[in-house]
Tab-separated table of C-alpha atoms in Angstrom:
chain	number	residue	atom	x	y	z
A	1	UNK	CA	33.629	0.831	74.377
A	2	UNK	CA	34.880	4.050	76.396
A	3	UNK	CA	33.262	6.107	73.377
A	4	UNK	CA	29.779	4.278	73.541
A	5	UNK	CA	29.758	4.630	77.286
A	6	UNK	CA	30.169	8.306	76.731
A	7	UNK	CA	27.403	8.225	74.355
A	8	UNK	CA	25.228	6.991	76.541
A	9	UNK	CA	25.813	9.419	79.467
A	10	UNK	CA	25.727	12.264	77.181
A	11	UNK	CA	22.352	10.862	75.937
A	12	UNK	CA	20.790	10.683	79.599
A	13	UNK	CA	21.367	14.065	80.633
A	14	UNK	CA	20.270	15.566	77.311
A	15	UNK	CA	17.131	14.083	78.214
A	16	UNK	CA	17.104	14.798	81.835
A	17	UNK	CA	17.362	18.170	80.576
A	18	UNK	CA	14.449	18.412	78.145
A	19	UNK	CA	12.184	16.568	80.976
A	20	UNK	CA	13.133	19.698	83.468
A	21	UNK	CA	12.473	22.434	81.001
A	22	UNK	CA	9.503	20.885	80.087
A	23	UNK	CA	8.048	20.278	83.604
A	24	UNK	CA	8.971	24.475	84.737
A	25	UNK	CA	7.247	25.242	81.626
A	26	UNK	CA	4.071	22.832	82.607
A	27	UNK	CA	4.486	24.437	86.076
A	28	UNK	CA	4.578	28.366	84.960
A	29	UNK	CA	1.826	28.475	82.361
A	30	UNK	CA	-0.720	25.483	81.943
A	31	UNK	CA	-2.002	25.072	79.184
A	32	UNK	CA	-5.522	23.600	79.019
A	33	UNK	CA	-7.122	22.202	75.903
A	34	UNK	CA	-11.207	22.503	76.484
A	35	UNK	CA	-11.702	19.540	73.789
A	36	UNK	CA	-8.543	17.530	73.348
A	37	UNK	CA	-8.635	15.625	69.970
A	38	UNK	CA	-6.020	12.691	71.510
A	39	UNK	CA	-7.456	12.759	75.146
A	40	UNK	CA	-3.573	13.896	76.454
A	41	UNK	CA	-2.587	16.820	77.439
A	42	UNK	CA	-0.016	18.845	76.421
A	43	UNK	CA	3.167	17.801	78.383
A	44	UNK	CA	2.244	13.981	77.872
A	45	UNK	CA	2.381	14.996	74.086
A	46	UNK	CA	5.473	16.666	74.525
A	47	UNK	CA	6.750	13.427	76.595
A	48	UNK	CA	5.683	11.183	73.651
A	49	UNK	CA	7.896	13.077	71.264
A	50	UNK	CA	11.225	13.579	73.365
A	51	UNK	CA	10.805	9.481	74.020
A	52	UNK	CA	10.459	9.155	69.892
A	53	UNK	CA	13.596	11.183	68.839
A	54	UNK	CA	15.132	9.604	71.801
A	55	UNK	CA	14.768	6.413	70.413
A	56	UNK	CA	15.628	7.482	67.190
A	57	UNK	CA	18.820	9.152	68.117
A	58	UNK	CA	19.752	6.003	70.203
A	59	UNK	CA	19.348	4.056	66.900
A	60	UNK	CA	21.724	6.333	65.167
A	61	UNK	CA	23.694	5.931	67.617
A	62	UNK	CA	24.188	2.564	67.589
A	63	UNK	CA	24.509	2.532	63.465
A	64	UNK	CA	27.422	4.886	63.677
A	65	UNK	CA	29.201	3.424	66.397
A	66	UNK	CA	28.829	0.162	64.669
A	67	UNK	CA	30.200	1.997	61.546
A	68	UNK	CA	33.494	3.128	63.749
A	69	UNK	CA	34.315	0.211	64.953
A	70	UNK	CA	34.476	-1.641	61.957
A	71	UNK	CA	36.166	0.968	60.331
A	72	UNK	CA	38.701	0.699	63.592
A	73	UNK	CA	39.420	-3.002	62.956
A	74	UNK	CA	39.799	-2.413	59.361
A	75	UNK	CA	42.282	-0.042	60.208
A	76	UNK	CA	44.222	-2.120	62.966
A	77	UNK	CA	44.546	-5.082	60.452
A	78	UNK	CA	44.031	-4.123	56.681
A	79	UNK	CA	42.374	-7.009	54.850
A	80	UNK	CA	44.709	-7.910	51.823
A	81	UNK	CA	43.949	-6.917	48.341
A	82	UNK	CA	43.514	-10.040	46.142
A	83	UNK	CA	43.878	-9.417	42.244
A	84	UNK	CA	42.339	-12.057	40.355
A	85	UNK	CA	43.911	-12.325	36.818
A	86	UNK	CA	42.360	-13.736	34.294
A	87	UNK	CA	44.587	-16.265	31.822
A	88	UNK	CA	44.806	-14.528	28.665
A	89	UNK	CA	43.694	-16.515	25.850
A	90	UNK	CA	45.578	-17.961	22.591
A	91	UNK	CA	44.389	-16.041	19.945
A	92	UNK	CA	43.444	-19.337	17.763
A	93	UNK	CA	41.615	-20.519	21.190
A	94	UNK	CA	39.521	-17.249	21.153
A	95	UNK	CA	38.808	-17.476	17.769
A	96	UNK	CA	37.201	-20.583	18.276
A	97	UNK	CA	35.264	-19.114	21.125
A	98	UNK	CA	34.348	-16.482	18.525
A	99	UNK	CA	33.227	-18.529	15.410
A	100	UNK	CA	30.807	-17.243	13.231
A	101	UNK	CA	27.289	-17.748	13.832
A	102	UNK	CA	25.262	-17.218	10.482
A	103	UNK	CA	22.677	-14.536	11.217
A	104	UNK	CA	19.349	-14.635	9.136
A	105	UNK	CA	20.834	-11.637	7.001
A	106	UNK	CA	23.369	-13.853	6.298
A	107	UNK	CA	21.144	-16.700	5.437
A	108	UNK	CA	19.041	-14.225	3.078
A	109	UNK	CA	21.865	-13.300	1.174
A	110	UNK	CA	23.480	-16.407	1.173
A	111	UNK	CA	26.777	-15.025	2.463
A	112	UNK	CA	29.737	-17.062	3.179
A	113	UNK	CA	31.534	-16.243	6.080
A	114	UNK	CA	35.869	-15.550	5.626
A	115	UNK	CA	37.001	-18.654	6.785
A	116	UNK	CA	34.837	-20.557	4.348
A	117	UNK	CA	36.673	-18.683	1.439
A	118	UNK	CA	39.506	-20.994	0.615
A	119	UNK	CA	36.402	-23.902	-0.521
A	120	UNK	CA	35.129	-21.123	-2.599
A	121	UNK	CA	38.436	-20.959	-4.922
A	122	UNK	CA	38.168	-21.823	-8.347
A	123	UNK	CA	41.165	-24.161	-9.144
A	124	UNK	CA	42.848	-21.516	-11.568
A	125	UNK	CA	44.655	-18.131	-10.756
A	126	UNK	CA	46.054	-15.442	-13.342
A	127	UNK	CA	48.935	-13.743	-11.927
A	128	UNK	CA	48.383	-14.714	-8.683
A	129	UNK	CA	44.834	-13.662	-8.609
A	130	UNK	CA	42.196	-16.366	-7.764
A	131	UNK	CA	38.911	-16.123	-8.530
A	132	UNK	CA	35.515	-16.869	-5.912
A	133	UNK	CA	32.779	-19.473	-6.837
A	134	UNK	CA	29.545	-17.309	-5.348
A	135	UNK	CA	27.131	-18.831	-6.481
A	136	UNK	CA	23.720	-16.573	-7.417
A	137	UNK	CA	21.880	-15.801	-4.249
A	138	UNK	CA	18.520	-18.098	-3.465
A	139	UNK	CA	16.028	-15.348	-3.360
A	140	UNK	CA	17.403	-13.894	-6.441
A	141	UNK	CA	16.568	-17.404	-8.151
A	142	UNK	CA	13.394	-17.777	-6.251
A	143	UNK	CA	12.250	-14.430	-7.416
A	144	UNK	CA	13.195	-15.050	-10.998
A	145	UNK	CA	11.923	-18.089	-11.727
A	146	UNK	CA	8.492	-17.240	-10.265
A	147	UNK	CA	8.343	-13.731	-12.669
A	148	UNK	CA	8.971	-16.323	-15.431
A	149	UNK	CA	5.848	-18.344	-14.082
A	150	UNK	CA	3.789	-15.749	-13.378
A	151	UNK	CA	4.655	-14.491	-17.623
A	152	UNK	CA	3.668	-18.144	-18.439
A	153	UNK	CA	0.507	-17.381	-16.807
A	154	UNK	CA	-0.300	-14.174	-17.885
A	155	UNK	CA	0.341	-15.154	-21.871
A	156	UNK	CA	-2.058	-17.588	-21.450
A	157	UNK	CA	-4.247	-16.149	-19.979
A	158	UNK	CA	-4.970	-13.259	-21.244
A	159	UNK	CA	-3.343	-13.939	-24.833
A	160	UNK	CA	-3.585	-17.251	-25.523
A	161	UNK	CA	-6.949	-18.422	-23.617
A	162	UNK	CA	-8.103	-14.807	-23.848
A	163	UNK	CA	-9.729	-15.589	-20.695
A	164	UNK	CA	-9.403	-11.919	-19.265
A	165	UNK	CA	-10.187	-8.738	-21.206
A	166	UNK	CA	-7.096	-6.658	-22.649
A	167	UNK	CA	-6.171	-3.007	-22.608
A	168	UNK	CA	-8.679	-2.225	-25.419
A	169	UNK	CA	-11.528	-4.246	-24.697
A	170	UNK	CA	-10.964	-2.756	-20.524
A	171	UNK	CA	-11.288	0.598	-22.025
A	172	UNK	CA	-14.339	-0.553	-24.336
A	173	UNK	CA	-16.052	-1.925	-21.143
A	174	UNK	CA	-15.081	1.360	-18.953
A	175	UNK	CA	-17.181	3.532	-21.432
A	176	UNK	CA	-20.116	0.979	-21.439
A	177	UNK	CA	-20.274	1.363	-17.856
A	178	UNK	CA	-19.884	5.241	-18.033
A	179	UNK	CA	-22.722	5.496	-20.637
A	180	UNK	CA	-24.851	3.052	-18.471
A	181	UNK	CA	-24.406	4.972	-15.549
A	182	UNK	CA	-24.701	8.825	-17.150
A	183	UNK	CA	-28.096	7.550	-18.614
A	184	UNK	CA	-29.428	6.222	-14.916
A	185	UNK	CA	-28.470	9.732	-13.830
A	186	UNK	CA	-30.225	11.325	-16.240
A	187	UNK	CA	-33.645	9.410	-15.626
A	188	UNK	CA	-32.720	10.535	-12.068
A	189	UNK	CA	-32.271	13.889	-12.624
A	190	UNK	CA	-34.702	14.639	-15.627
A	191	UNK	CA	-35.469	17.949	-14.483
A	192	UNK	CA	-31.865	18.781	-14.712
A	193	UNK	CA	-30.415	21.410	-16.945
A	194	UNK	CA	-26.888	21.292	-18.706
A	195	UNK	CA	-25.138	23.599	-21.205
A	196	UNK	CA	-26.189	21.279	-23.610
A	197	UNK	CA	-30.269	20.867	-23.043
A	198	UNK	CA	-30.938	24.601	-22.012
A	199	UNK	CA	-33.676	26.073	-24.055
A	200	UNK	CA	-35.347	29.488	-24.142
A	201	UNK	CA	-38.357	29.518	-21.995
A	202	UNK	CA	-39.936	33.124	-21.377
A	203	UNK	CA	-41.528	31.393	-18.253
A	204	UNK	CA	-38.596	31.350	-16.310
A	205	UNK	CA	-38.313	35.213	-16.738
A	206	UNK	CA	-39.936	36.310	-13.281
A	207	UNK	CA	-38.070	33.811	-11.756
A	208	UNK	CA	-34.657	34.639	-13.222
A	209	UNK	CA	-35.431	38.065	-12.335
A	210	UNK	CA	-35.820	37.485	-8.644
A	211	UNK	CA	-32.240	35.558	-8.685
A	212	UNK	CA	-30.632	38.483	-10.663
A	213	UNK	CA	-31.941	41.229	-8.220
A	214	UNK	CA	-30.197	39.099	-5.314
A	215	UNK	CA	-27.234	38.206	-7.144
A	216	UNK	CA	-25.662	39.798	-9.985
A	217	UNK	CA	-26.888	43.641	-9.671
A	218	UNK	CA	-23.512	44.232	-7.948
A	219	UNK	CA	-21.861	43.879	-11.416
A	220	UNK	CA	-24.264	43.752	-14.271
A	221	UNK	CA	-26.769	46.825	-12.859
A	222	UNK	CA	-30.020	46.822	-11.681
A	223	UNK	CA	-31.322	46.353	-15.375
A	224	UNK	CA	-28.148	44.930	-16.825
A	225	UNK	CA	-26.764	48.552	-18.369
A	226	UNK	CA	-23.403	46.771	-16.713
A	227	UNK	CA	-20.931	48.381	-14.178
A	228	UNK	CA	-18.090	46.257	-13.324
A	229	UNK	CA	-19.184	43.443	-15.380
A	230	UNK	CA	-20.220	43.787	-19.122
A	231	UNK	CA	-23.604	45.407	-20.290
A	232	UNK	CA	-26.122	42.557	-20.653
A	233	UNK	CA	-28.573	44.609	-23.055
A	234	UNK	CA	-26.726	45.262	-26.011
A	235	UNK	CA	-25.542	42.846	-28.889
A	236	UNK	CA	-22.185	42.676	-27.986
A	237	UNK	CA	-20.673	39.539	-25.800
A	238	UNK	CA	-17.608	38.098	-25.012
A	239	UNK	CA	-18.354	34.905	-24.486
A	240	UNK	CA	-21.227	34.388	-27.174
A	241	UNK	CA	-25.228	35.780	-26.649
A	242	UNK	CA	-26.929	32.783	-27.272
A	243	UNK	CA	-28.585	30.541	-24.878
A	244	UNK	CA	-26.004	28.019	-24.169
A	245	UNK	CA	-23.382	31.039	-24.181
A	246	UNK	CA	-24.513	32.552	-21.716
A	247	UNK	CA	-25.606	29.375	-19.400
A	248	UNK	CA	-22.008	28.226	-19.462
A	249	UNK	CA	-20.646	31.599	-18.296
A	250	UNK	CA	-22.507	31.590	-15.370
A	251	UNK	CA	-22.458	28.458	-14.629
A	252	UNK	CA	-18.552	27.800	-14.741
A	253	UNK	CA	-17.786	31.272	-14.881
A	254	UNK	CA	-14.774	33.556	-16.301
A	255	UNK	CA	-11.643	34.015	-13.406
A	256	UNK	CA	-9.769	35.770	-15.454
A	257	UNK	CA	-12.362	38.789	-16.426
A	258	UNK	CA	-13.477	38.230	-12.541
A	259	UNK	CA	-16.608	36.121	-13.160
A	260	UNK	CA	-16.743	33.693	-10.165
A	261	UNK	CA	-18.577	30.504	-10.885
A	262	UNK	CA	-22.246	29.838	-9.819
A	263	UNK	CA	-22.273	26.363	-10.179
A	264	UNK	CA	-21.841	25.296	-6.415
A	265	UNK	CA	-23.932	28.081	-5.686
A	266	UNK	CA	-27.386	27.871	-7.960
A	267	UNK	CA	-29.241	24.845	-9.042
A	268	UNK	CA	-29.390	24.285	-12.605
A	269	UNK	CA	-32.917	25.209	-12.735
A	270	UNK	CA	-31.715	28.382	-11.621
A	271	UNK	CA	-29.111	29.213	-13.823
A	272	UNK	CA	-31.282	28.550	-16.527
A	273	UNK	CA	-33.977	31.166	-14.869
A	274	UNK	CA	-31.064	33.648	-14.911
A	275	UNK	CA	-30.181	32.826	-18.387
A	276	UNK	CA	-33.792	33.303	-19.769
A	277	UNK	CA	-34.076	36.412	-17.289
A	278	UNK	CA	-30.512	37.764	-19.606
A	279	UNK	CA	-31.811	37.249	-22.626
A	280	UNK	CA	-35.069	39.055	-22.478
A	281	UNK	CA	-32.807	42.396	-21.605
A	282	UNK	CA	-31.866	42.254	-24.857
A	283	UNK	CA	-32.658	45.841	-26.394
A	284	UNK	CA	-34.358	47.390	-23.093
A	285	UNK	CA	-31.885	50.131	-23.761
A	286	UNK	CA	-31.626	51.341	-20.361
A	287	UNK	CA	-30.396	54.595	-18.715
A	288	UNK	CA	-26.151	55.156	-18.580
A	289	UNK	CA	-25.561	51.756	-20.486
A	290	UNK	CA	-21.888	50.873	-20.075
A	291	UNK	CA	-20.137	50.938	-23.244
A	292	UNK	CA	-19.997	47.667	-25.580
A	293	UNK	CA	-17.459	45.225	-25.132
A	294	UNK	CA	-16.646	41.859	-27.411
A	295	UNK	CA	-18.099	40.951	-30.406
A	296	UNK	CA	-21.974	41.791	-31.741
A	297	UNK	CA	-24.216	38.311	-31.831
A	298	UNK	CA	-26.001	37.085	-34.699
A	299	UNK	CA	-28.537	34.970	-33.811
A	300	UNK	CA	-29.432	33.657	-37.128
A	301	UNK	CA	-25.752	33.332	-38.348
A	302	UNK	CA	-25.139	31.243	-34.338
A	303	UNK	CA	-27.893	29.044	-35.333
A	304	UNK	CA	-26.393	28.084	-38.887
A	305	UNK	CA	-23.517	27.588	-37.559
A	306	UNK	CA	-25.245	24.954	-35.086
A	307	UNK	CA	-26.814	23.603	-37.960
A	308	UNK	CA	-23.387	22.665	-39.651
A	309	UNK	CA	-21.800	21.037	-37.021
């Protein structure tokens, strides 16, 4: 009580103290606020706060003195430690506690749990070695039995009923319905041009020129006498000189001799422009022709060839 009464009195003056200085400094320079925002002046804001932290410190005050004196009376008279021990257990009365609880793994599998093994002995040992009666797991049978259903099924259907098609008559079908469907394109696309129904058509010339100005001089020359890519107006190809030959080449092109491929790149009406556009530089014979590469093209021996197959 003696230290709480000191406190207290220690608590006063501080404040008495903090009221003084901050009436002298109110008295030696005023302050004036032209618009205050609170409607007090300085000092009573100054008041406000020293009565705020007072309180606050008084509240602390009381806390920690609270905190000493039961820390006092703790001292003075110790409460007693009380140890609470627990009986320990029987190990056959914690295994009961502990029995085995089958899990849904357990279930699944159809597992037996260790203290269920003696009713799984077989009535017979062979030096001194029993033997376990697991039976075969249920899913096991379950799946088993229904694979030999669903082969029951299948024979008849397919087989015996022959109510669904088999792997020959499915592949039969398949090429029906790819025939059916490549001649619905075609009616689509009957101004379409392939490898196979490109013909020579002089008409196409102007146009096939204007495609290989843009396109292939880089290579082939401004009149196909060849640079990096193979003379065009000789009789000598690589890849064949007749019409189909050549519409193939540029159309899928040749990576390996550095031919890219125009077919994402031209409409088939265009490569076949190109391709009539090739074939009528055959014997321009123009100026610094590169040198001839492959093998010369018969045109008459091509087409008995065609005629054979």
């Amino acid at each position: 009580m003696k230290k709480f009464s000191l406190l207290i009195m220690m608590l006063v003056s501080t404040l008495g103290t903090f009221a003084q200085g901050a009436a002298a400094a109110a008295e030696e320079t005023p302050v004036v606020i032209p618009e205050p925002s609170l409607g007090i002046s300085t000092t009573e804001l100054l008041i406000i706060t020293l009565l705020v932290f007072s309180i606050i410190l008084l509240f602390v005050a009381i806390t920690l003195y609270n905190s000493f004196k039961v820390i006092y009376k703790e001292k003075l008279n110790p409460t007693p430690y009380v140890k609470h021990q627990e009986k320990a257990l029987d190990y056959e009365e914690w295994k009961k506690q502990k029995a085995d609880r089958p899990t849904i793994w357990t279930k699944l599998l159809s597992l037996k749990p260790l203290s269920a093994e003696k009713d799984l002995e077989i009535p017979h040992a062979y030096d001194g070695i029993k033997e376990l009666n697991n039976p075969v797991p249920t899913w096991f049978n379950v799946l088993f039995y229904g694979t030999l259903i669903f082969a029951a099924g299948y024979l008849y259907y397919y087989h015996i009923g022959e109510y669904g098609e088999r792997q020959d008559d499915e592949y039969k079908t398949e090429m029906t319905k790819a025939d059916l469907a490549k001649q619905q394109y075609l009616a689509k696309n009957a101004s379409s041009v392939d490898e196979n129904s490109v013909k020579v058509d002089p008409s196409q010339i102007e146009v096939g020129k204007g495609i290989f100005n843009a396109n292939c001089v880089a290579c082939h020359g401004q009149h196909g006498e060849g640079l990096v890519g193979p003379n065009l107006t000789d009789e000598f190809w690589l890849h064949g000189g007749g019409v189909k030959d050549i519409f193939k080449v540029v159309k899928y092109g040749v990576p390996e001799k550095g031919m890219v491929s125009w077919e994402k790149n031209m409409s088939s009406a265009n490569i076949s422009a190109v391709t009539n556009y090739i074939l009528s530089l055959q014997g321009t014979k123009p100026a610094n022709p590169k040198a001839p590469q492959g093998e010369k093209y018969d045109p008459a021996a091509a087409e008995g060839e065609t005629a054979a197959n």
